[in-house]
PDB file of C-alpha atoms and ligand atoms in Angstrom:
ATOM      1  CA  MET R   1     -79.583 -62.715 110.241  1.00  0.00           C
ATOM      2  CA  LYS R   2     -79.323 -58.993 109.751  1.00  0.00           C
ATOM      3  CA  HIS R   3     -76.888 -58.074 107.007  1.00  0.00           C
ATOM      4  CA  PRO R   4     -74.149 -55.880 108.509  1.00  0.00           C
ATOM      5  CA  ALA R   5     -74.411 -53.411 105.634  1.00  0.00           C
ATOM      6  CA  TYR R   6     -78.165 -52.695 105.690  1.00  0.00           C
ATOM      7  CA  GLU R   7     -79.298 -49.082 106.008  1.00  0.00           C
ATOM      8  CA  GLN R   8     -75.804 -47.607 106.237  1.00  0.00           C
ATOM      9  CA  LEU R   9     -74.081 -45.484 103.633  1.00  0.00           C
ATOM     10  CA  ARG R  10     -71.158 -47.351 102.100  1.00  0.00           C
ATOM     11  CA  GLN R  11     -68.978 -45.068  99.993  1.00  0.00           C
ATOM     12  CA  VAL R  12     -67.649 -46.953  96.942  1.00  0.00           C
ATOM     13  CA  SER R  13     -65.870 -44.067  95.192  1.00  0.00           C
ATOM     14  CA  PRO R  14     -65.303 -40.358  95.893  1.00  0.00           C
ATOM     15  CA  ILE R  15     -68.662 -39.553  94.233  1.00  0.00           C
ATOM     16  CA  ALA R  16     -70.835 -42.631  94.853  1.00  0.00           C
ATOM     17  CA  GLY R  17     -72.229 -44.245  97.990  1.00  0.00           C
ATOM     18  CA  VAL R  18     -74.882 -46.904  98.463  1.00  0.00           C
ATOM     19  CA  VAL R  19     -77.537 -47.691 101.054  1.00  0.00           C
ATOM     20  CA  LEU R  20     -78.624 -51.339 100.881  1.00  0.00           C
ATOM     21  CA  GLU R  21     -82.328 -51.881 101.547  1.00  0.00           C
ATOM     22  CA  ASN R  22     -83.226 -54.784 103.823  1.00  0.00           C
ATOM     23  CA  ASN R  23     -85.285 -56.620 101.168  1.00  0.00           C
ATOM     24  CA  PRO R  24     -83.223 -59.666 100.159  1.00  0.00           C
ATOM     25  CA  SER R  25     -84.851 -62.252  97.875  1.00  0.00           C
ATOM     26  CA  ALA R  26     -84.095 -64.423  94.844  1.00  0.00           C
ATOM     27  CA  MET R  27     -84.994 -61.451  92.608  1.00  0.00           C
ATOM     28  CA  THR R  28     -83.338 -58.645  94.595  1.00  0.00           C
ATOM     29  CA  LEU R  29     -80.174 -60.577  95.660  1.00  0.00           C
ATOM     30  CA  ASP R  30     -78.853 -58.911  98.881  1.00  0.00           C
ATOM     31  CA  GLY R  31     -81.497 -56.201  98.512  1.00  0.00           C
ATOM     32  CA  THR R  32     -82.032 -53.018  96.513  1.00  0.00           C
ATOM     33  CA  ASN R  33     -79.105 -50.621  96.128  1.00  0.00           C
ATOM     34  CA  SER R  34     -80.123 -46.988  96.639  1.00  0.00           C
ATOM     35  CA  TRP R  35     -77.290 -44.871  95.221  1.00  0.00           C
ATOM     36  CA  VAL R  36     -76.258 -41.453  96.531  1.00  0.00           C
ATOM     37  CA  LEU R  37     -74.164 -39.416  94.062  1.00  0.00           C
ATOM     38  CA  ARG R  38     -72.442 -36.124  94.745  1.00  0.00           C
ATOM     39  CA  ALA R  39     -69.338 -34.340  93.455  1.00  0.00           C
ATOM     40  CA  GLU R  40     -66.787 -33.904  96.244  1.00  0.00           C
ATOM     41  CA  GLY R  41     -67.588 -30.761  98.226  1.00  0.00           C
ATOM     42  CA  HIS R  42     -70.928 -30.210  96.486  1.00  0.00           C
ATOM     43  CA  GLY R  43     -73.974 -29.430  98.675  1.00  0.00           C
ATOM     44  CA  GLY R  44     -76.873 -31.230  97.015  1.00  0.00           C
ATOM     45  CA  GLY R  45     -76.752 -34.792  95.772  1.00  0.00           C
ATOM     46  CA  ILE R  46     -78.644 -37.218  93.550  1.00  0.00           C
ATOM     47  CA  VAL R  47     -80.465 -40.311  94.806  1.00  0.00           C
ATOM     48  CA  VAL R  48     -80.970 -43.135  92.295  1.00  0.00           C
ATOM     49  CA  ASP R  49     -83.674 -45.739  93.087  1.00  0.00           C
ATOM     50  CA  PRO R  50     -84.968 -45.029  96.621  1.00  0.00           C
ATOM     51  CA  GLY R  51     -86.440 -48.562  96.710  1.00  0.00           C
ATOM     52  CA  TYR R  52     -89.753 -49.842  98.046  1.00  0.00           C
ATOM     53  CA  ASP R  53     -92.049 -47.605 100.087  1.00  0.00           C
ATOM     54  CA  ASP R  54     -90.237 -49.005 103.119  1.00  0.00           C
ATOM     55  CA  ARG R  55     -90.051 -46.233 105.716  1.00  0.00           C
ATOM     56  CA  GLU R  56     -87.204 -47.798 107.687  1.00  0.00           C
ATOM     57  CA  HIS R  57     -85.094 -47.774 104.539  1.00  0.00           C
ATOM     58  CA  LEU R  58     -86.295 -44.389 103.277  1.00  0.00           C
ATOM     59  CA  ASN R  59     -85.633 -42.780 106.656  1.00  0.00           C
ATOM     60  CA  ALA R  60     -82.143 -44.304 106.732  1.00  0.00           C
ATOM     61  CA  LEU R  61     -81.581 -42.904 103.247  1.00  0.00           C
ATOM     62  CA  LEU R  62     -82.851 -39.475 104.384  1.00  0.00           C
ATOM     63  CA  GLY R  63     -80.420 -39.621 107.289  1.00  0.00           C
ATOM     64  CA  VAL R  64     -77.333 -40.151 105.141  1.00  0.00           C
ATOM     65  CA  ALA R  65     -78.160 -38.551 101.786  1.00  0.00           C
ATOM     66  CA  GLY R  66     -77.860 -34.911 102.928  1.00  0.00           C
ATOM     67  CA  ASP R  67     -79.505 -32.332 100.656  1.00  0.00           C
ATOM     68  CA  VAL R  68     -80.950 -33.971  97.544  1.00  0.00           C
ATOM     69  CA  GLU R  69     -81.411 -32.058  94.271  1.00  0.00           C
ATOM     70  CA  LEU R  70     -82.766 -34.848  92.106  1.00  0.00           C
ATOM     71  CA  VAL R  71     -84.253 -38.339  92.416  1.00  0.00           C
ATOM     72  CA  LEU R  72     -83.683 -40.644  89.435  1.00  0.00           C
ATOM     73  CA  LEU R  73     -85.252 -44.020  88.666  1.00  0.00           C
ATOM     74  CA  THR R  74     -83.648 -46.735  86.524  1.00  0.00           C
ATOM     75  CA  HIS R  75     -87.030 -48.404  85.751  1.00  0.00           C
ATOM     76  CA  HIS R  76     -90.555 -48.845  87.082  1.00  0.00           C
ATOM     77  CA  HIS R  77     -90.240 -52.040  89.185  1.00  0.00           C
ATOM     78  CA  GLY R  78     -91.504 -51.417  92.712  1.00  0.00           C
ATOM     79  CA  ASP R  79     -88.294 -52.464  94.448  1.00  0.00           C
ATOM     80  CA  HIS R  80     -86.648 -49.410  92.797  1.00  0.00           C
ATOM     81  CA  SER R  81     -89.447 -46.877  92.386  1.00  0.00           C
ATOM     82  CA  GLU R  82     -92.238 -47.420  94.922  1.00  0.00           C
ATOM     83  CA  GLY R  83     -90.801 -45.136  97.622  1.00  0.00           C
ATOM     84  CA  ALA R  84     -89.715 -42.380  95.211  1.00  0.00           C
ATOM     85  CA  ALA R  85     -92.742 -40.088  95.592  1.00  0.00           C
ATOM     86  CA  TRP R  86     -92.644 -40.078  99.409  1.00  0.00           C
ATOM     87  CA  PHE R  87     -88.864 -39.714  99.512  1.00  0.00           C
ATOM     88  CA  ALA R  88     -88.862 -36.880  96.969  1.00  0.00           C
ATOM     89  CA  GLU R  89     -91.520 -35.039  98.951  1.00  0.00           C
ATOM     90  CA  GLN R  90     -89.389 -35.208 102.111  1.00  0.00           C
ATOM     91  CA  VAL R  91     -86.328 -33.766 100.362  1.00  0.00           C
ATOM     92  CA  GLY R  92     -88.222 -31.376  98.056  1.00  0.00           C
ATOM     93  CA  ALA R  93     -86.654 -32.736  94.881  1.00  0.00           C
ATOM     94  CA  PRO R  94     -88.172 -33.706  91.517  1.00  0.00           C
ATOM     95  CA  VAL R  95     -88.350 -37.331  90.354  1.00  0.00           C
ATOM     96  CA  ARG R  96     -87.255 -38.223  86.833  1.00  0.00           C
ATOM     97  CA  ALA R  97     -87.696 -41.542  85.023  1.00  0.00           C
ATOM     98  CA  PHE R  98     -88.181 -42.741  81.443  1.00  0.00           C
ATOM     99  CA  GLU R  99     -91.761 -43.774  82.324  1.00  0.00           C
ATOM    100  CA  PRO R 100     -93.814 -40.534  82.441  1.00  0.00           C
ATOM    101  CA  SER R 101     -96.187 -41.706  85.200  1.00  0.00           C
ATOM    102  CA  LEU R 102     -93.274 -42.023  87.662  1.00  0.00           C
ATOM    103  CA  CYS R 103     -92.099 -38.432  87.211  1.00  0.00           C
ATOM    104  CA  ARG R 104     -92.906 -35.679  89.726  1.00  0.00           C
ATOM    105  CA  ASP R 105     -92.447 -31.976  88.993  1.00  0.00           C
ATOM    106  CA  ALA R 106     -90.263 -32.885  86.012  1.00  0.00           C
ATOM    107  CA  GLU R 107     -90.310 -34.207  82.458  1.00  0.00           C
ATOM    108  CA  PRO R 108     -89.583 -37.832  81.539  1.00  0.00           C
ATOM    109  CA  LEU R 109     -85.997 -38.743  80.677  1.00  0.00           C
ATOM    110  CA  THR R 110     -85.028 -39.081  77.027  1.00  0.00           C
ATOM    111  CA  ASP R 111     -82.309 -41.197  75.419  1.00  0.00           C
ATOM    112  CA  GLY R 112     -79.035 -39.296  75.129  1.00  0.00           C
ATOM    113  CA  GLU R 113     -80.171 -36.479  77.426  1.00  0.00           C
ATOM    114  CA  ARG R 114     -77.495 -34.744  79.525  1.00  0.00           C
ATOM    115  CA  LEU R 115     -78.314 -34.106  83.187  1.00  0.00           C
ATOM    116  CA  SER R 116     -76.548 -31.740  85.526  1.00  0.00           C
ATOM    117  CA  ALA R 117     -77.088 -32.248  89.272  1.00  0.00           C
ATOM    118  CA  GLY R 118     -75.118 -33.012  92.416  1.00  0.00           C
ATOM    119  CA  GLY R 119     -72.178 -31.163  90.843  1.00  0.00           C
ATOM    120  CA  LEU R 120     -72.023 -33.988  88.270  1.00  0.00           C
ATOM    121  CA  GLU R 121     -72.792 -34.351  84.572  1.00  0.00           C
ATOM    122  CA  LEU R 122     -74.696 -37.512  83.673  1.00  0.00           C
ATOM    123  CA  SER R 123     -75.934 -38.833  80.383  1.00  0.00           C
ATOM    124  CA  VAL R 124     -79.045 -40.952  80.016  1.00  0.00           C
ATOM    125  CA  LEU R 125     -78.900 -44.180  77.994  1.00  0.00           C
ATOM    126  CA  HIS R 126     -82.206 -45.848  77.189  1.00  0.00           C
ATOM    127  CA  THR R 127     -81.425 -49.560  77.688  1.00  0.00           C
ATOM    128  CA  PRO R 128     -84.610 -51.642  77.162  1.00  0.00           C
ATOM    129  CA  GLY R 129     -84.648 -55.393  77.714  1.00  0.00           C
ATOM    130  CA  HIS R 130     -85.107 -56.008  81.449  1.00  0.00           C
ATOM    131  CA  THR R 131     -88.084 -53.650  81.025  1.00  0.00           C
ATOM    132  CA  ALA R 132     -89.054 -51.344  78.153  1.00  0.00           C
ATOM    133  CA  ASP R 133     -88.421 -48.276  80.353  1.00  0.00           C
ATOM    134  CA  SER R 134     -84.963 -49.260  81.688  1.00  0.00           C
ATOM    135  CA  VAL R 135     -82.246 -46.611  81.571  1.00  0.00           C
ATOM    136  CA  CYS R 136     -78.593 -46.420  82.596  1.00  0.00           C
ATOM    137  CA  PHE R 137     -76.860 -43.244  83.789  1.00  0.00           C
ATOM    138  CA  VAL R 138     -73.279 -42.592  82.683  1.00  0.00           C
ATOM    139  CA  ILE R 139     -71.054 -40.211  84.662  1.00  0.00           C
ATOM    140  CA  ASP R 140     -67.913 -39.247  82.763  1.00  0.00           C
ATOM    141  CA  GLY R 141     -64.659 -38.526  84.560  1.00  0.00           C
ATOM    142  CA  GLU R 142     -61.277 -39.987  85.353  1.00  0.00           C
ATOM    143  CA  GLN R 143     -63.100 -43.185  86.289  1.00  0.00           C
ATOM    144  CA  PRO R 144     -66.445 -43.252  84.489  1.00  0.00           C
ATOM    145  CA  HIS R 145     -69.360 -44.589  86.544  1.00  0.00           C
ATOM    146  CA  VAL R 146     -72.402 -46.305  85.033  1.00  0.00           C
ATOM    147  CA  LEU R 147     -75.582 -46.859  87.056  1.00  0.00           C
ATOM    148  CA  THR R 148     -77.094 -49.945  85.484  1.00  0.00           C
ATOM    149  CA  GLY R 149     -80.306 -50.625  87.438  1.00  0.00           C
ATOM    150  CA  ASP R 150     -81.357 -54.204  86.691  1.00  0.00           C
ATOM    151  CA  THR R 151     -79.915 -54.132  83.154  1.00  0.00           C
ATOM    152  CA  VAL R 152     -76.580 -55.431  84.497  1.00  0.00           C
ATOM    153  CA  LEU R 153     -76.588 -56.884  88.027  1.00  0.00           C
ATOM    154  CA  GLY R 154     -73.726 -57.253  90.471  1.00  0.00           C
ATOM    155  CA  SER R 155     -73.997 -61.044  90.184  1.00  0.00           C
ATOM    156  CA  GLY R 156     -76.014 -63.547  88.151  1.00  0.00           C
ATOM    157  CA  THR R 157     -78.036 -62.642  85.090  1.00  0.00           C
ATOM    158  CA  THR R 158     -81.163 -60.577  84.779  1.00  0.00           C
ATOM    159  CA  VAL R 159     -84.775 -61.492  83.947  1.00  0.00           C
ATOM    160  CA  LEU R 160     -85.907 -60.114  80.584  1.00  0.00           C
ATOM    161  CA  ASP R 161     -89.074 -58.653  79.100  1.00  0.00           C
ATOM    162  CA  ASP R 162     -87.539 -58.658  75.604  1.00  0.00           C
ATOM    163  CA  LEU R 163     -84.459 -60.612  74.527  1.00  0.00           C
ATOM    164  CA  GLY R 164     -83.986 -58.800  71.187  1.00  0.00           C
ATOM    165  CA  ASP R 165     -84.040 -55.371  72.855  1.00  0.00           C
ATOM    166  CA  TYR R 166     -81.704 -56.669  75.527  1.00  0.00           C
ATOM    167  CA  LEU R 167     -79.108 -57.938  73.041  1.00  0.00           C
ATOM    168  CA  ASP R 168     -79.196 -54.502  71.347  1.00  0.00           C
ATOM    169  CA  THR R 169     -78.730 -52.881  74.769  1.00  0.00           C
ATOM    170  CA  LEU R 170     -75.720 -55.086  75.572  1.00  0.00           C
ATOM    171  CA  ALA R 171     -74.213 -54.140  72.194  1.00  0.00           C
ATOM    172  CA  GLU R 172     -74.666 -50.473  73.099  1.00  0.00           C
ATOM    173  CA  LEU R 173     -73.157 -50.956  76.576  1.00  0.00           C
ATOM    174  CA  ALA R 174     -70.111 -52.577  74.953  1.00  0.00           C
ATOM    175  CA  ASP R 175     -69.173 -48.979  73.981  1.00  0.00           C
ATOM    176  CA  VAL R 176     -68.648 -47.827  77.602  1.00  0.00           C
ATOM    177  CA  PRO R 177     -65.009 -46.998  78.341  1.00  0.00           C
ATOM    178  CA  SER R 178     -62.956 -49.876  79.686  1.00  0.00           C
ATOM    179  CA  GLY R 179     -62.478 -49.553  83.455  1.00  0.00           C
ATOM    180  CA  SER R 180     -65.917 -47.971  84.015  1.00  0.00           C
ATOM    181  CA  LEU R 181     -67.267 -48.661  87.494  1.00  0.00           C
ATOM    182  CA  GLY R 182     -70.658 -50.395  87.238  1.00  0.00           C
ATOM    183  CA  LEU R 183     -73.173 -49.478  89.962  1.00  0.00           C
ATOM    184  CA  PRO R 184     -76.002 -52.051  89.741  1.00  0.00           C
ATOM    185  CA  GLY R 185     -79.499 -52.047  91.208  1.00  0.00           C
ATOM    186  CA  HIS R 186     -78.706 -55.248  93.124  1.00  0.00           C
ATOM    187  CA  GLY R 187     -75.458 -56.947  94.116  1.00  0.00           C
ATOM    188  CA  PRO R 188     -71.924 -55.616  94.477  1.00  0.00           C
ATOM    189  CA  GLU R 189     -70.421 -52.890  92.274  1.00  0.00           C
ATOM    190  CA  LEU R 190     -68.604 -54.032  89.135  1.00  0.00           C
ATOM    191  CA  PRO R 191     -64.960 -52.894  88.967  1.00  0.00           C
ATOM    192  CA  ASP R 192     -64.962 -53.024  85.143  1.00  0.00           C
ATOM    193  CA  LEU R 193     -68.453 -52.938  83.663  1.00  0.00           C
ATOM    194  CA  LEU R 194     -67.124 -53.733  80.194  1.00  0.00           C
ATOM    195  CA  VAL R 195     -65.826 -57.137  81.351  1.00  0.00           C
ATOM    196  CA  THR R 196     -69.255 -58.008  82.779  1.00  0.00           C
ATOM    197  CA  VAL R 197     -71.054 -56.824  79.619  1.00  0.00           C
ATOM    198  CA  LYS R 198     -68.802 -59.096  77.533  1.00  0.00           C
ATOM    199  CA  GLU R 199     -69.603 -62.037  79.828  1.00  0.00           C
ATOM    200  CA  TYR R 200     -73.328 -61.299  79.568  1.00  0.00           C
ATOM    201  CA  ARG R 201     -73.117 -61.179  75.749  1.00  0.00           C
ATOM    202  CA  GLU R 202     -71.179 -64.462  75.586  1.00  0.00           C
ATOM    203  CA  HIS R 203     -73.651 -66.116  77.956  1.00  0.00           C
ATOM    204  CA  ARG R 204     -76.653 -65.011  75.850  1.00  0.00           C
ATOM    205  CA  GLU R 205     -74.947 -66.051  72.591  1.00  0.00           C
ATOM    206  CA  GLN R 206     -74.082 -69.489  74.009  1.00  0.00           C
ATOM    207  CA  ARG R 207     -77.710 -70.021  74.966  1.00  0.00           C
ATOM    208  CA  LEU R 208     -78.887 -68.972  71.508  1.00  0.00           C
ATOM    209  CA  ASP R 209     -76.335 -71.329  69.923  1.00  0.00           C
ATOM    210  CA  GLN R 210     -77.713 -74.202  72.035  1.00  0.00           C
ATOM    211  CA  VAL R 211     -81.225 -73.464  70.782  1.00  0.00           C
ATOM    212  CA  ARG R 212     -79.999 -73.149  67.172  1.00  0.00           C
ATOM    213  CA  ALA R 213     -78.274 -76.543  67.517  1.00  0.00           C
ATOM    214  CA  ALA R 214     -81.427 -78.099  69.008  1.00  0.00           C
ATOM    215  CA  LEU R 215     -83.520 -76.710  66.133  1.00  0.00           C
ATOM    216  CA  ALA R 216     -81.059 -78.225  63.660  1.00  0.00           C
ATOM    217  CA  GLU R 217     -81.547 -81.587  65.339  1.00  0.00           C
ATOM    218  CA  LEU R 218     -85.297 -81.459  66.050  1.00  0.00           C
ATOM    219  CA  GLY R 219     -86.432 -79.480  63.016  1.00  0.00           C
ATOM    220  CA  PRO R 220     -87.575 -75.859  62.700  1.00  0.00           C
ATOM    221  CA  ASP R 221     -91.005 -76.438  64.273  1.00  0.00           C
ATOM    222  CA  ALA R 222     -89.706 -77.859  67.558  1.00  0.00           C
ATOM    223  CA  THR R 223     -91.481 -76.602  70.702  1.00  0.00           C
ATOM    224  CA  ALA R 224     -89.772 -74.944  73.652  1.00  0.00           C
ATOM    225  CA  ARG R 225     -90.526 -78.035  75.723  1.00  0.00           C
ATOM    226  CA  GLN R 226     -88.851 -80.393  73.225  1.00  0.00           C
ATOM    227  CA  ILE R 227     -85.779 -78.162  73.156  1.00  0.00           C
ATOM    228  CA  VAL R 228     -85.599 -78.031  76.970  1.00  0.00           C
ATOM    229  CA  GLU R 229     -85.825 -81.826  77.182  1.00  0.00           C
ATOM    230  CA  LEU R 230     -82.914 -82.103  74.738  1.00  0.00           C
ATOM    231  CA  VAL R 231     -80.669 -79.283  76.005  1.00  0.00           C
ATOM    232  CA  TYR R 232     -81.360 -79.818  79.718  1.00  0.00           C
ATOM    233  CA  ALA R 233     -81.439 -83.637  79.597  1.00  0.00           C
ATOM    234  CA  ASP R 234     -78.839 -83.822  82.379  1.00  0.00           C
ATOM    235  CA  VAL R 235     -80.521 -81.179  84.570  1.00  0.00           C
ATOM    236  CA  ASP R 236     -83.080 -81.832  87.323  1.00  0.00           C
ATOM    237  CA  PRO R 237     -86.539 -81.714  85.623  1.00  0.00           C
ATOM    238  CA  VAL R 238     -87.656 -79.359  88.457  1.00  0.00           C
ATOM    239  CA  LEU R 239     -85.709 -76.654  86.580  1.00  0.00           C
ATOM    240  CA  TRP R 240     -87.344 -77.363  83.227  1.00  0.00           C
ATOM    241  CA  GLY R 241     -90.265 -74.995  83.872  1.00  0.00           C
ATOM    242  CA  PRO R 242     -88.156 -71.809  84.232  1.00  0.00           C
ATOM    243  CA  ALA R 243     -85.867 -73.036  81.439  1.00  0.00           C
ATOM    244  CA  GLU R 244     -88.872 -73.436  79.140  1.00  0.00           C
ATOM    245  CA  ALA R 245     -89.828 -69.756  79.580  1.00  0.00           C
ATOM    246  CA  SER R 246     -86.364 -68.575  78.562  1.00  0.00           C
ATOM    247  CA  VAL R 247     -86.162 -71.044  75.663  1.00  0.00           C
ATOM    248  CA  ARG R 248     -89.526 -69.734  74.433  1.00  0.00           C
ATOM    249  CA  ALA R 249     -88.092 -66.186  74.416  1.00  0.00           C
ATOM    250  CA  GLN R 250     -85.006 -67.433  72.553  1.00  0.00           C
ATOM    251  CA  LEU R 251     -87.196 -69.229  69.990  1.00  0.00           C
ATOM    252  CA  ASP R 252     -89.298 -66.082  69.450  1.00  0.00           C
ATOM    253  CA  TYR R 253     -86.123 -64.093  68.955  1.00  0.00           C
ATOM    254  CA  LEU R 254     -84.573 -66.588  66.513  1.00  0.00           C
ATOM    255  CA  ARG R 255     -87.798 -66.929  64.516  1.00  0.00           C
ATOM    256  CA  ARG R 256     -88.156 -63.151  64.267  1.00  0.00           C
ATOM    257  CA  ARG R 257     -84.539 -62.219  63.670  1.00  0.00           C
ATOM    258  CA  GLY R 258     -82.854 -65.410  62.461  1.00  0.00           C
TER     259      GLY R 258
HETATM  260 ZN1   ZN U   1     -86.310 -54.677  87.938  1.00  0.00          ZN
END
């Protein structure tokens, strides 16, 4: 069934609207959120994460985005970045990302950098964990907005390249002002990003505590599989495979950092 919201601009605040790409899946939830940012009354806007090189979506985005001054990418995954070069060429705007190879006619983003476009001031936060090149964009104002890419999703938890980096990133995001509107790469917007970040931190800590407890019971040399069989004893063994991958990451983290 076609989602009623696909390929239309849905305004979520005076400065932020979203076009939902028609690419739903287990990884992308409802689909990819392509964000359109613009100060009220300003001519040119910013597009964050144009999505796959999916011309139906990119043309819909062209139709509603108006003039575009800058294309930003939250990270390199194809469901966010693949269509950026084509889209940017159509609108005549540069592409900026943390990963140098994704940039067009512009320098890579750096941590803490201030950007000025779309009549808005944004700051760049390097937030590795989901991927090494993940960034968030913070827009200050009466209600701060934070574009989180896949670092914080609108629902569920995110897949990680590096748990240690990710826990550091969550600690850094715990400094965003309370009441900040979270604009994720997938799923619905988050009315108070800080609340979600706290939930994410608690969830990750609980999982680490489970592994610590299992190690106390099984001994320090226990394998990921042994821990899964203990911790997930009451869970369908079909789910043990994916659980084993995340337990392995938790074990690596605990053995490296205690
Ligand atoms: Zn991703």
